[in-house]
mmCIF file of C-alpha atoms in Angstrom:
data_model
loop_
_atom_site.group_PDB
_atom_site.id
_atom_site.type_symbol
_atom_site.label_atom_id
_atom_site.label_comp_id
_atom_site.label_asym_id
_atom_site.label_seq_id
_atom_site.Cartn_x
_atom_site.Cartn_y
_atom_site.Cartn_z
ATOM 1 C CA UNK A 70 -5.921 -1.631 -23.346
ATOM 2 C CA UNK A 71 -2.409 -0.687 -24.896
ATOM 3 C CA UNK A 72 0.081 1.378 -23.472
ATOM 4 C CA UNK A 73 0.236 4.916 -24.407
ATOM 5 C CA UNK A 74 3.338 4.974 -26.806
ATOM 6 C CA UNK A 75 5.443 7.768 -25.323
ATOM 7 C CA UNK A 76 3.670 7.941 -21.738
ATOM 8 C CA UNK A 77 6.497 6.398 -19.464
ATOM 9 C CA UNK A 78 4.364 7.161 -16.063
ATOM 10 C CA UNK A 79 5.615 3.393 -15.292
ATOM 11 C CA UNK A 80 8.692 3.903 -15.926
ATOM 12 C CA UNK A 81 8.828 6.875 -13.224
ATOM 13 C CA UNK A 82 5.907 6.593 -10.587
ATOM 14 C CA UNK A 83 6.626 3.308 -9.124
ATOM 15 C CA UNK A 84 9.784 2.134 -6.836
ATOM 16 C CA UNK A 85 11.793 -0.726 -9.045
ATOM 17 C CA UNK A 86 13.413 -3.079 -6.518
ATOM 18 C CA UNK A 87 15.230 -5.561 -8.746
ATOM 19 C CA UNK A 88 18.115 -4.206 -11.047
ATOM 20 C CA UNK A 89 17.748 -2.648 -14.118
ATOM 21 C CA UNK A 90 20.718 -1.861 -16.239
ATOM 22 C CA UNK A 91 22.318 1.259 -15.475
ATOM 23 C CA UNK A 92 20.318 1.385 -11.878
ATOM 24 C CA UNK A 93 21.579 -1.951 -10.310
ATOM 25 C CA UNK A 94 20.443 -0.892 -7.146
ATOM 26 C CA UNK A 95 17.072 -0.527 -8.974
ATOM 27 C CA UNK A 96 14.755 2.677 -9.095
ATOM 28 C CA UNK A 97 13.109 5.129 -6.462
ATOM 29 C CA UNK A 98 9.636 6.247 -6.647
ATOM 30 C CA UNK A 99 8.991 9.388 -8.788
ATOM 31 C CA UNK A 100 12.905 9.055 -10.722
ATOM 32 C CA UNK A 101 12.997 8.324 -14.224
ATOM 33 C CA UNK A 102 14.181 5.040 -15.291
ATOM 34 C CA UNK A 103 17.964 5.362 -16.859
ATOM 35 C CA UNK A 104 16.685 2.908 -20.217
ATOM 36 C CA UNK A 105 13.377 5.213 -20.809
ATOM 37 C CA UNK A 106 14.705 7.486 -23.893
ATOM 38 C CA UNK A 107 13.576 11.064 -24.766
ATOM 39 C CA UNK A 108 10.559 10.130 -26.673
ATOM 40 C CA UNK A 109 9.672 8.055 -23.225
ATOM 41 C CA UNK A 110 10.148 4.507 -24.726
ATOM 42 C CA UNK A 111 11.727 1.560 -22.800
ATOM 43 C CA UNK A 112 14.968 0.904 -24.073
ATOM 44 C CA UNK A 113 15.023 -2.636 -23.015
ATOM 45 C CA UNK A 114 11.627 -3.260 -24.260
ATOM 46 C CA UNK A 115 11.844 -6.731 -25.592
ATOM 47 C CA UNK A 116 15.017 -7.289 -24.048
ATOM 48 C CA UNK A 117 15.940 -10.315 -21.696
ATOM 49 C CA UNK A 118 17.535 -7.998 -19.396
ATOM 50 C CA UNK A 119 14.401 -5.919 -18.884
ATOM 51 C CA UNK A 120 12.965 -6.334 -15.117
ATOM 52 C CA UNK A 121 10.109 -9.013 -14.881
ATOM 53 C CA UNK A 122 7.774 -6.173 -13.031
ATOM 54 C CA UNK A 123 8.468 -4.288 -15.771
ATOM 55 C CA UNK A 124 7.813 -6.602 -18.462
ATOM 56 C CA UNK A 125 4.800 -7.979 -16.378
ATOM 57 C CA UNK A 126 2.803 -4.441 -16.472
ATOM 58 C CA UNK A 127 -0.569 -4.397 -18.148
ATOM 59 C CA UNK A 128 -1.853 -1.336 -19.244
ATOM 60 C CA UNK A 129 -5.792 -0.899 -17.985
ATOM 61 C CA UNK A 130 -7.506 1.916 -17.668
ATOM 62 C CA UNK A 131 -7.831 1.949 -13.591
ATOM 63 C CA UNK A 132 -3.762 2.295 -14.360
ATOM 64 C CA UNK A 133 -3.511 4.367 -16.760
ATOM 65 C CA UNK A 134 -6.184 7.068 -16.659
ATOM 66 C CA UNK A 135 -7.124 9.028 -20.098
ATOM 67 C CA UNK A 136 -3.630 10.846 -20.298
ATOM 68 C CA UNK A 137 -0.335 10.389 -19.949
ATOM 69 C CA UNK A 138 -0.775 12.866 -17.128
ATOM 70 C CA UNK A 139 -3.615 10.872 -15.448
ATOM 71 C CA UNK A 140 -1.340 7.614 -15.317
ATOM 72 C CA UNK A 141 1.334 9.880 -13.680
ATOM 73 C CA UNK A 142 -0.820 11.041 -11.272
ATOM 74 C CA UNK A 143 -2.818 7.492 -10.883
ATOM 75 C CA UNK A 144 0.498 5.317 -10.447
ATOM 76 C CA UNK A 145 2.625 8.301 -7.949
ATOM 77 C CA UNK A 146 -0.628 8.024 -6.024
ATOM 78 C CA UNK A 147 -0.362 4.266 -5.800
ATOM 79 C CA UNK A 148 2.898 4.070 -5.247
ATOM 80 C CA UNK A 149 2.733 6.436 -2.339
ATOM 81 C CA UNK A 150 -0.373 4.417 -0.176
ATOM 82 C CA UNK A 151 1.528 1.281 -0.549
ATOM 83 C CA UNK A 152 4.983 2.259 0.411
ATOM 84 C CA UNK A 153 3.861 3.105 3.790
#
């Protein structure tokens, strides 16, 4: 599957423990990353300085849902059963 140009739901459901430029503390559950622009595209995509977890994300369809709304939804889910 390909990502959803424009969805971003990874780049604001899950917690992001390693730096990221502009967030060097890294980034909370449910905040949107600092390098995702308005039209919800990775800034550093392509970039060395992009996280490995972030450049290590697969888009599937367990992930990712049928909407940009679903993968929101899907991944804030996820995120919350495994932060316990």
């Amino acid at each position: 599957m390909q990502c959803r140009i424009g969805c971003g739901a990874c780049c604001i459901a899950p917690s992001i423990s390693s730096p990221i430029p502009g967030m060097p503390d890294g980034k909370p559950a449910g905040v949107r990353c600092v390098q995702l622009d308005e039209r919800n595209l990775c800034k550093l995509f392509g970039d060395a300085r992009r996280p490995a977890v972030c450049a290590a994300f697969e888009a599937d369809a367990e992930a990712c849902g049928q909407s940009d709304e679903e993968a929101l939804h899907i991944l804030t889910e996820w995120e919350r059963i495994t932060a316990a």
